[in-house]
Structure formats: C-alpha cells, structure tokens
Amino acid sequence: MAQNLQITAARPDPALLDLPWDVPLADWPSSVLAALPRGISRHVVRFVKMSGGVIAVKEIGETVAYREYELLRQLSRIDVPSVDPVGVITGRQDKNGERLEAVLITKHLQFSLPYRSLFSQTLRPDTATRLIDALAVLLVRLHLIGFYWGDVSLSNTLFRRDAETFAAYLVDAETGDLHAKLSPGQRSYDVELARTNIIGELMDLAAGELLDEDVDTIAIGDALLERYNELWSALTDEESFGSDERWRVAARIDRLNTLGFDVGELEITTDIDGTSVQIQPKVVDAGHHSRRLLRLTGLDVQENQARRLLNDLDSFRAATDRQNDEEEFVAHDWLSGVFEPTVRAVPRDQRRKLEPAQLFHEVLDHRWYISEQQKRDVPLPEAVASYVDNVLRDRPDEMAILGLPPEHADQQE
Ligand SMILES: Nc1ncnc2c1ncn2[C@@H]1O[C@H](COP(=O)(O)OP(=O)(O)OP(=O)(O)O)[C@@H](O)[C@H]1O
Ligand SMILES: [Mg+2]
C-alpha cells in the first residue's frame, strides 16, 4: 500500500485517498479514468472521474509540482484564465516500496479543447487564426499582471468556444514566473518563443496531414506577434493631444471597452502651459462585457458570449420599448423570458454538448440564418427547435469527449 502520502490542498476531497496512488499513473485502470481529449505532453497526464467533477492528474517532480501549484494558485486568485489547482500529492510508493513520482492535480477545465482536437474537418478553415487571436489575448493578460510564461505554445493552452471565437486558458505553468512588472525584453522573449513553438506545432500537424495544405504556418506564427503587439499598444500606449481635444479621453476608454477591457486607472498629465494632454492607461482589466452581464443577470460567461448576450438584451429592450426602465429590471425579464426558456427548450440529452451561453449564441446565429432564408422574422422558440433538429443533433459531444470510448483515450497523444 502507498504509505506516508502527503496531500497539500486547499480543500482536500477525502475521495482522493481512494485513488490507486501506489500504481504508476500510466498504469491506472480505465475504470477510474475519464476519457477526455488531452494535448501532448512530456509528463504522464490522466483525467480521473470524481464525484465533484473530473480532475487532471500529472506525474511530475516534487519541487516542480509545488512550484506549479503555487503559481496556479496565484493566477487563479488574480482571475487570469488558467486551470484551477487542486493540490499536490507526494510520498507515493508502489507495492514493493519503490518511490513513485509526485503528482499535481488540477480541475479539469470543462468544455475545453486541446488545439489538436480542434483541427477536424468540421471546423472552418480560419480556426488557426482564431486560436492565435485567443492566445494573443491570453498572453497580453498574463503580461499585464507580470506573469512571464516561459513556454508559450498551443499545447500549453486550452481553448473554449467563446461565441464565434475562442477563449484561451493557460494549462502548463511549470516554466512561469510572477514578477511585479515585465520588461519589454522579457515580454518579447515570451512572444518570440510562442511564435517559434506555434510554427513548430503547426508544422507537426501539417506533417500528420491534420492541417489544410493552404495554411501558411509561418504567417500564423507571425500573426501572433502582430496581434500581441497591436493589443499591447492599444492597452498601454501613451497618447498625446491638444487640450481642446479632451473628448479623446472618453474615446480611448470606449475603444478599450470595445476590445473587452475596463480601465481601472488612467493617468492624465498636461504640460506646463496646458496646451497638450497625455493619457496612459495604468490598470486595465479584461472582461468588460462579462462583468457587465454578470452584474445585470448573474450569468457568468466568457467575454464574447457576454457581448452577444448583451446585444440581445439591448434588442429585447428596444423591442419591448423599455429604454427608460432600469436596466436591471429589463435584464431580469430578459433572463427569465428569453434566455432561460431558450436553453430549456433544448432537450436535456442535447444540452450538455455546449455551454448554455454558447448554445444561446448559436441559436441566435441560426435564427438569423433561417430568417434570411425564409425572408421573415423567425420567432425564437421556432428557431431553437430548428437549431436542435438541424444543427445540434449532428454536433459531437464536446463535454464528454469527441466520441472516443475510454479505452481509446490515449489515442490523443
Ligand atoms: N486541468 C486540465 N484540464 C484540461 N486539460 C488538462 C488539464 N491539465 C492538463 N490537461 C491536458 O494535459 C495536457 C498536458 O498537460 P501539461 O501541459 O501540464 O503537461 P506537461 O507534461 O507539463 O507539458 P510539457 O510537455 O509542455 O512540459 C495539456 O495539454 C492538456 O490537454
Ligand atoms: Mg505542457
């Protein structure tokens, strides 16, 4: 039996003790494993079914395990999209008393997809570009809070659908470091490494014939650099203008909101004779739309999903002629009269295929599409029914696992 197990966790689940820690992770029986898509990695990683959800277990050196655990805890605290740490287990021994490697446990990120799973024929060809956009946003967010990743790559990132785009999450923090502030050199080193890694990963996909021949891998790597630089400067550049152009302060804030960021602190300085003004955002927080939606409706969804839902809320407000009502009240009616009935209209067995906000987004898209086709305003209930029958039924179950039975879970590698 495994003895002297040491569990470090904020809220240890006693059921963790029932897992076969005296067996090397690679040999765990499929009865405890959850077959979910997994990216490639040096270490052995397995997903395990627990009563409270699925966990990811990674065998890794003890020192590194503690370090990664701490970093992930810090990242979770400051609300950066990353996997949530559960704990570290050390002191494992097999039946002969041989030492076994420590493990780091994280919560499995629901609905997440490793990039390799996203390259199936069913996806639009611009998927690679959308993944890169999501990764650029994640990298900027990490750099804004002083996190140096050290090994940015597609396989160290998980993706979740976010309306028509993706949201990226950090999964592997092993090489990371949290600083008070990153120098331009550190940032550019991280981005350059990302570029090299991505090109390598896409070339691998191309070699395995998983990538469309027309995709220019170098151009995609370069696109990350461009997207990153664009976003970084939109968020942090100092801007200077004449004192008669003060509207530009509000315009800058609007622009940042449109990019999905809130300005926590803006520095405004004028020169001595007061003819020119300089502004520079000092604190920017991602999640402008998702915070607003959360405040109004209690729905906690991703940024672009929130943007879409807020747009629908706005049109509901206009359609019901309630521009002068308190926004909170209108939002409540929209939630109970539009959003919830729509999600509930999807049969239960189909509902788990996508997150509710993503379902709603897709129903709206579908309604737009069939309304165009039929040249009339298709009501929402009719659109849901048509969406379920014509679109959702054929979709793979992303939450469960793109259709692989447990014994084939390892084919992901
Ligand atoms: N919490 C999680 N939720 C979902 N997937 C996860 C989680 N943890 C790990 N994975 C999957 O396992 C893969 C490997 O994890 P990770 O990158 O941490 O391993 P690694 O061996 O440290 O990687 P590397 O080879 O980059 O050092 C990830 O790409 C991801 O697909
Ligand atoms: Mg990794």
Coordinates of C-alpha atoms and ligand atoms in Angstrom, one line a residue:
M1 CA 0.0 0.0 0.0
A2 CA 1.1 3.6 -0.6
Q3 CA 2.2 4.9 2.7
N4 CA 3.1 8.3 4.1
L5 CA 1.1 10.1 1.4
Q6 CA 1.2 13.8 1.8
I7 CA -1.6 15.8 0.4
T8 CA -1.3 19.5 0.0
A9 CA -4.6 21.1 -1.0
A10 CA -6.8 24.0 0.0
R11 CA -9.9 21.9 0.3
P12 CA -8.8 18.2 0.1
D13 CA -11.5 15.8 -1.1
P14 CA -11.3 12.7 1.1
A15 CA -12.1 10.6 -2.0
L16 CA -8.7 11.5 -3.3
L17 CA -7.3 8.9 -0.9
D18 CA -9.2 6.1 -2.7
L19 CA -7.3 6.5 -5.9
P20 CA -4.6 4.0 -6.6
W21 CA -1.6 6.1 -5.7
D22 CA 0.6 3.0 -5.4
V23 CA 0.3 2.4 -9.1
P24 CA 2.3 4.5 -11.7
L25 CA -0.2 6.9 -13.3
A26 CA 0.4 5.3 -16.8
D27 CA -1.0 2.0 -15.5
W28 CA -4.2 3.3 -13.8
P29 CA -7.2 1.2 -14.7
S30 CA -9.7 2.7 -17.2
S31 CA -12.4 2.2 -14.6
V32 CA -11.1 5.4 -12.7
L33 CA -10.2 7.3 -15.9
A34 CA -12.3 9.8 -17.8
A35 CA -11.8 9.7 -21.5
L36 CA -11.5 13.3 -22.5
P37 CA -9.3 14.9 -25.2
R38 CA -5.8 15.7 -24.0
G39 CA -2.9 17.5 -25.5
I40 CA 0.6 16.2 -26.0
S41 CA 3.0 16.4 -23.0
R42 CA 6.2 15.2 -21.7
H43 CA 4.7 14.1 -18.4
V44 CA 2.1 11.5 -17.9
V45 CA -1.3 13.2 -17.5
R46 CA -4.6 11.4 -16.8
F47 CA -8.2 12.5 -16.2
V48 CA -10.0 11.0 -13.3
K49 CA -13.7 10.9 -12.5
M50 CA -14.5 12.2 -9.1
S51 CA -17.9 12.9 -7.6
G52 CA -17.4 16.7 -7.8
G53 CA -16.2 16.6 -11.4
V54 CA -13.2 15.5 -13.4
I55 CA -9.6 16.2 -12.2
A56 CA -6.4 16.2 -14.2
V57 CA -3.5 14.3 -12.6
K58 CA 0.1 15.0 -13.8
E59 CA 3.1 13.0 -12.6
I60 CA 5.9 15.4 -12.1
G61 CA 9.0 16.0 -9.9
E62 CA 8.1 17.1 -6.3
T63 CA 9.7 20.5 -6.4
V64 CA 8.2 21.4 -9.7
A65 CA 4.8 20.2 -8.6
Y66 CA 4.8 22.5 -5.6
R67 CA 6.0 25.4 -7.7
E68 CA 3.4 24.9 -10.4
Y69 CA 0.7 24.5 -7.7
E70 CA 1.7 27.8 -6.1
L71 CA 1.8 29.7 -9.4
L72 CA -1.6 28.3 -10.5
R73 CA -3.0 29.4 -7.1
Q74 CA -1.7 32.9 -7.6
L75 CA -3.1 33.0 -11.2
S76 CA -6.5 31.8 -10.0
R77 CA -6.5 34.5 -7.3
I78 CA -6.0 37.3 -9.8
D79 CA -8.6 35.8 -12.1
V80 CA -6.4 35.0 -15.1
P81 CA -7.9 32.3 -17.3
S82 CA -5.9 29.2 -16.2
V83 CA -6.7 25.8 -14.9
D84 CA -7.5 25.7 -11.2
P85 CA -5.1 23.8 -8.9
V86 CA -6.5 21.2 -6.6
G87 CA -3.4 20.0 -4.8
V88 CA -0.1 18.1 -4.8
I89 CA 0.5 14.6 -3.5
T90 CA 3.9 13.3 -2.5
G91 CA 5.3 10.3 -0.7
R92 CA 3.9 7.8 -3.1
Q93 CA 5.3 4.2 -3.1
D94 CA 4.4 1.2 -5.1
K95 CA 3.7 -2.3 -3.6
N96 CA 7.4 -3.1 -3.4
G97 CA 8.2 0.1 -1.6
E98 CA 9.7 1.8 -4.6
R99 CA 9.3 5.5 -4.7
L100 CA 6.8 6.9 -7.2
E101 CA 6.7 10.4 -8.7
A102 CA 4.7 13.2 -7.1
V103 CA 1.5 14.4 -8.8
L104 CA 0.0 17.8 -9.4
I105 CA -3.8 17.8 -9.5
T106 CA -5.9 20.4 -11.3
K107 CA -9.6 20.7 -12.0
H108 CA -10.4 19.6 -15.5
L109 CA -11.4 22.6 -17.4
Q110 CA -14.9 21.8 -18.6
F111 CA -15.7 22.2 -22.3
S112 CA -12.0 22.8 -23.0
L113 CA -10.4 21.5 -26.2
P114 CA -6.7 20.9 -26.8
Y115 CA -5.8 22.5 -30.2
R116 CA -5.3 19.2 -31.8
S117 CA -8.9 18.3 -31.3
L118 CA -10.0 21.4 -33.0
F119 CA -8.5 20.5 -36.3
S120 CA -11.2 18.2 -37.5
Q121 CA -12.8 18.7 -40.9
T122 CA -15.9 20.1 -39.3
L123 CA -14.2 23.3 -38.4
R124 CA -13.9 26.4 -40.5
P125 CA -10.5 26.9 -42.1
D126 CA -9.8 30.1 -40.2
T127 CA -9.7 28.1 -36.9
A128 CA -5.9 28.5 -36.7
T129 CA -6.3 32.3 -36.9
R130 CA -9.0 32.4 -34.2
L131 CA -6.8 30.3 -31.9
I132 CA -4.0 32.7 -32.4
D133 CA -6.2 35.6 -31.6
A134 CA -7.3 34.0 -28.4
L135 CA -3.7 33.1 -27.4
A136 CA -2.6 36.7 -28.1
V137 CA -5.3 38.0 -25.7
L138 CA -4.2 35.5 -23.0
L139 CA -0.6 36.4 -23.4
V140 CA -1.3 40.1 -23.1
R141 CA -3.4 39.5 -20.0
L142 CA -0.6 37.4 -18.4
H143 CA 2.0 40.0 -19.3
L144 CA -0.2 42.9 -17.9
I145 CA -0.1 41.2 -14.5
G146 CA 3.6 40.5 -14.7
F147 CA 3.4 36.8 -15.5
Y148 CA 6.3 35.5 -17.6
W149 CA 5.2 32.2 -19.1
G150 CA 8.5 30.9 -20.4
D151 CA 6.9 28.2 -22.6
V152 CA 4.0 29.6 -24.5
S153 CA 2.7 27.1 -27.0
L154 CA -0.6 25.7 -28.4
S155 CA -0.2 22.6 -26.3
N156 CA 0.2 24.5 -23.1
T157 CA -3.0 26.3 -23.8
L158 CA -6.6 25.1 -23.7
F159 CA -9.4 26.6 -25.8
R160 CA -13.0 27.0 -25.1
R161 CA -15.6 28.2 -27.6
D162 CA -16.5 31.8 -27.0
A163 CA -19.3 32.9 -29.4
E164 CA -17.7 32.7 -32.8
T165 CA -14.2 33.0 -31.4
F166 CA -12.2 31.1 -28.8
A167 CA -11.1 31.9 -25.3
A168 CA -7.6 30.6 -24.3
Y169 CA -6.6 29.3 -20.9
L170 CA -3.1 28.6 -19.5
V171 CA -2.7 24.9 -18.7
D172 CA 1.0 24.5 -18.0
A173 CA 2.6 27.0 -15.7
E174 CA 5.7 24.9 -14.9
T175 CA 8.1 27.4 -16.5
G176 CA 6.3 30.5 -15.4
D177 CA 7.3 33.3 -13.0
L178 CA 5.3 36.1 -11.5
H179 CA 7.1 39.5 -11.4
A180 CA 6.0 42.9 -10.3
K181 CA 6.3 44.1 -13.9
L182 CA 7.8 42.6 -17.0
S183 CA 10.5 44.4 -19.0
P184 CA 10.0 44.8 -22.8
G185 CA 12.8 42.3 -23.2
Q186 CA 11.0 39.6 -21.1
R187 CA 7.8 40.2 -23.0
S188 CA 9.4 40.0 -26.4
Y189 CA 11.3 36.8 -25.4
D190 CA 8.0 35.2 -24.4
V191 CA 6.2 36.2 -27.6
E192 CA 9.1 35.2 -29.8
L193 CA 9.2 31.7 -28.1
A194 CA 5.4 31.5 -28.7
R195 CA 5.9 32.2 -32.3
T196 CA 8.6 29.6 -32.7
N197 CA 6.6 27.0 -30.8
I198 CA 3.4 27.6 -32.7
I199 CA 5.1 27.3 -36.1
G200 CA 6.7 24.0 -34.9
E201 CA 3.3 22.7 -33.7
L202 CA 1.5 23.7 -36.9
M203 CA 4.3 22.1 -39.0
D204 CA 3.7 18.9 -36.9
L205 CA 0.1 19.0 -37.7
A206 CA 0.8 19.6 -41.4
A207 CA 3.2 16.6 -41.4
G208 CA 0.4 14.5 -39.9
E209 CA -1.9 15.7 -42.6
L210 CA -4.1 17.3 -40.0
L211 CA -3.8 20.8 -41.4
D212 CA -5.1 22.1 -44.6
E213 CA -2.3 22.4 -47.2
D214 CA -3.1 26.0 -47.8
V215 CA -2.4 27.1 -44.3
D216 CA 0.8 29.1 -44.1
T217 CA 2.3 28.1 -40.8
I218 CA 4.9 30.9 -40.7
A219 CA 2.3 33.5 -41.4
I220 CA 0.2 32.2 -38.5
G221 CA 3.2 32.4 -36.2
D222 CA 3.8 36.0 -37.4
A223 CA 0.2 36.8 -36.8
L224 CA 0.6 36.1 -33.1
L225 CA 3.3 38.7 -32.9
E226 CA 1.2 41.2 -34.7
R227 CA -2.0 40.6 -32.7
Y228 CA 0.0 40.7 -29.5
N229 CA 1.7 44.0 -30.4
E230 CA -1.5 45.6 -31.6
L231 CA -3.3 44.7 -28.4
W232 CA -0.5 45.6 -26.1
S233 CA -0.2 49.1 -27.6
A234 CA -3.9 49.7 -27.6
L235 CA -4.0 48.9 -23.9
T236 CA -0.8 50.6 -22.7
D237 CA 0.4 53.3 -25.2
E238 CA 0.6 56.9 -24.1
E239 CA -1.4 59.2 -26.2
S240 CA -0.9 62.9 -26.6
F241 CA -3.3 65.6 -28.0
G242 CA -4.2 69.2 -27.7
S243 CA -6.2 70.4 -24.7
D244 CA -9.1 71.2 -27.0
E245 CA -9.4 67.6 -27.9
R246 CA -10.4 66.2 -24.5
W247 CA -13.1 64.0 -26.0
R248 CA -10.2 61.7 -26.8
V249 CA -10.1 60.6 -23.2
A250 CA -13.6 59.2 -23.5
A251 CA -12.8 57.8 -27.0
R252 CA -9.8 55.9 -25.6
I253 CA -11.9 54.4 -22.9
D254 CA -14.6 53.4 -25.4
R255 CA -12.0 51.8 -27.6
L256 CA -10.7 49.7 -24.7
N257 CA -14.2 48.7 -23.8
T258 CA -14.8 47.6 -27.3
L259 CA -11.7 45.4 -27.0
G260 CA -13.2 43.9 -23.9
F261 CA -11.2 45.7 -21.3
D262 CA -12.1 48.1 -18.5
V263 CA -9.8 50.9 -17.5
G264 CA -9.1 50.7 -13.8
E265 CA -6.8 53.6 -13.7
L266 CA -6.0 56.2 -16.3
E267 CA -3.1 58.7 -15.9
I268 CA -3.8 62.1 -17.3
T269 CA -1.0 64.7 -17.4
T270 CA -0.8 68.1 -19.0
D271 CA 2.3 70.1 -20.0
I272 CA 3.2 73.3 -18.1
D273 CA 1.4 75.7 -20.4
G274 CA -1.7 73.4 -20.6
T275 CA -1.7 73.1 -24.4
S276 CA -1.4 69.4 -24.6
V277 CA -2.7 66.4 -22.6
Q278 CA -1.2 63.0 -22.3
I279 CA -3.1 59.9 -21.3
Q280 CA -2.0 56.5 -20.5
P281 CA -4.0 53.5 -19.1
K282 CA -2.3 52.3 -16.0
V283 CA -4.6 49.5 -14.9
V284 CA -6.7 47.6 -17.4
D285 CA -8.8 44.6 -16.6
A286 CA -10.1 42.1 -19.1
G287 CA -13.8 41.1 -19.1
H288 CA -15.6 44.3 -19.6
H289 CA -18.7 42.7 -21.1
S290 CA -18.7 39.6 -19.0
R291 CA -18.5 41.7 -15.8
R292 CA -21.4 43.8 -17.1
L293 CA -23.5 40.8 -17.9
L294 CA -22.7 39.2 -14.5
R295 CA -23.8 42.3 -12.7
L296 CA -27.1 42.5 -14.7
T297 CA -28.1 38.9 -14.8
G298 CA -25.8 36.8 -12.6
L299 CA -24.7 34.9 -15.7
D300 CA -21.0 34.2 -15.6
V301 CA -19.9 33.6 -19.2
Q302 CA -17.0 34.4 -21.4
E303 CA -16.3 37.8 -23.0
N304 CA -17.6 37.3 -26.5
Q305 CA -20.5 35.3 -25.4
A306 CA -21.4 38.1 -23.0
R307 CA -21.1 40.6 -25.8
R308 CA -23.6 38.6 -27.8
L309 CA -26.0 38.2 -24.9
L310 CA -25.8 41.9 -24.1
N311 CA -26.6 42.7 -27.7
D312 CA -29.7 40.5 -27.5
L313 CA -30.6 42.1 -24.2
D314 CA -30.4 45.5 -26.0
S315 CA -32.6 44.4 -28.8
F316 CA -35.1 43.0 -26.3
R317 CA -35.1 46.3 -24.6
A318 CA -35.8 48.2 -27.8
A319 CA -38.4 45.7 -29.0
T320 CA -40.3 45.9 -25.7
D321 CA -39.9 49.7 -25.7
R322 CA -38.3 49.8 -22.3
Q323 CA -35.5 52.2 -22.9
N324 CA -36.5 54.2 -19.9
D325 CA -36.7 51.3 -17.5
E326 CA -34.0 50.4 -15.0
E327 CA -31.5 48.2 -16.9
E328 CA -31.5 45.6 -14.0
F329 CA -35.3 45.1 -14.3
V330 CA -35.2 44.7 -18.1
A331 CA -32.2 42.3 -17.7
H332 CA -34.2 40.2 -15.2
D333 CA -37.1 39.9 -17.6
W334 CA -34.9 39.0 -20.5
L335 CA -33.2 36.3 -18.4
S336 CA -36.4 34.7 -17.3
G337 CA -38.4 35.4 -20.5
V338 CA -35.8 34.9 -23.2
F339 CA -32.5 33.3 -22.2
E340 CA -33.7 30.6 -19.8
P341 CA -36.7 29.4 -21.9
T342 CA -34.4 29.1 -24.9
V343 CA -31.8 27.0 -23.1
R344 CA -34.6 24.9 -21.5
A345 CA -36.1 24.3 -24.9
V346 CA -33.1 22.2 -25.9
P347 CA -33.7 18.6 -24.9
R348 CA -31.7 17.6 -21.9
D349 CA -29.6 15.0 -23.7
Q350 CA -28.5 17.6 -26.2
R351 CA -27.9 20.4 -23.8
R352 CA -24.6 19.1 -22.4
K353 CA -23.0 19.4 -25.8
L354 CA -22.2 23.0 -25.3
E355 CA -22.2 25.6 -22.5
P356 CA -25.6 27.3 -22.1
A357 CA -24.3 30.7 -23.3
Q358 CA -22.7 29.1 -26.3
L359 CA -26.0 27.3 -27.1
F360 CA -27.9 30.6 -26.9
H361 CA -25.3 32.3 -29.2
E362 CA -25.6 29.5 -31.7
V363 CA -29.4 29.6 -31.6
L364 CA -29.3 33.4 -32.3
D365 CA -27.0 32.7 -35.3
H366 CA -29.3 30.1 -36.5
R367 CA -32.4 32.3 -36.2
W368 CA -30.6 35.0 -38.2
Y369 CA -29.7 32.4 -40.9
I370 CA -33.2 30.9 -41.3
S371 CA -34.8 34.3 -41.1
E372 CA -32.7 35.4 -44.0
Q373 CA -33.6 32.3 -45.9
Q374 CA -37.3 32.5 -45.3
K375 CA -37.4 36.3 -45.5
R376 CA -39.4 36.6 -42.3
D377 CA -38.6 37.1 -38.6
V378 CA -38.5 33.6 -37.2
P379 CA -39.5 33.7 -33.5
L380 CA -37.0 32.3 -31.0
P381 CA -39.0 29.2 -30.0
E382 CA -39.2 28.1 -33.6
A383 CA -35.5 28.9 -34.1
V384 CA -34.5 26.7 -31.2
A385 CA -36.5 23.8 -32.4
S386 CA -34.9 24.1 -35.9
Y387 CA -31.5 24.5 -34.4
V388 CA -31.8 21.4 -32.3
D389 CA -33.1 19.3 -35.3
N390 CA -30.8 20.6 -38.0
V391 CA -27.6 21.6 -36.2
L392 CA -27.1 20.4 -32.7
R393 CA -28.1 16.7 -33.2
D394 CA -25.1 16.3 -35.5
R395 CA -22.6 18.0 -33.2
P396 CA -20.1 15.9 -31.3
D397 CA -20.5 15.9 -27.5
E398 CA -17.6 18.2 -26.6
M399 CA -18.2 18.0 -22.9
A400 CA -18.0 14.2 -22.8
I401 CA -15.2 13.6 -25.3
L402 CA -15.2 13.9 -29.1
G403 CA -16.7 10.4 -29.3
L404 CA -13.8 8.3 -28.1
P405 CA -14.6 5.4 -25.8
P406 CA -12.4 5.2 -22.7
E407 CA -10.1 2.5 -23.9
H408 CA -9.0 4.9 -26.7
A409 CA -8.4 7.8 -24.5
D410 CA -4.6 7.6 -25.2
Q411 CA -5.0 8.0 -28.9
Q412 CA -4.9 11.7 -28.3
E413 CA -1.2 11.5 -27.8
Ligands
LIG1 N1 -6.9 20.9 -15.8 C1 -6.8 20.4 -17.1 N2 -8.0 20.5 -17.8 C2 -8.0 20.0 -19.1 N3 -6.9 19.5 -19.7 C3 -5.8 19.4 -19.0 C4 -5.7 19.9 -17.6 N4 -4.4 19.6 -17.2 C5 -3.7 19.1 -18.2 N5 -4.5 18.9 -19.3 C6 -4.2 18.3 -20.6 O1 -3.0 17.6 -20.5 C7 -2.0 18.1 -21.4 C8 -0.6 18.1 -20.7 O2 -0.6 18.9 -19.6 P1 0.7 19.8 -19.3 O3 1.0 20.7 -20.4 O4 0.6 20.4 -18.0 O5 1.8 18.7 -19.3 P2 3.4 18.8 -19.4 O6 4.0 17.4 -19.4 O7 3.9 19.6 -18.3 O8 3.6 19.5 -20.7 P3 5.1 19.9 -21.4 O9 5.4 18.8 -22.3 O10 4.7 21.2 -22.1 O11 6.0 20.1 -20.2 C9 -2.5 19.6 -21.7 O12 -2.1 19.9 -23.0 C10 -4.0 19.4 -21.6 O13 -4.5 19.0 -22.9
MG2 MG 2.6 21.2 -21.5

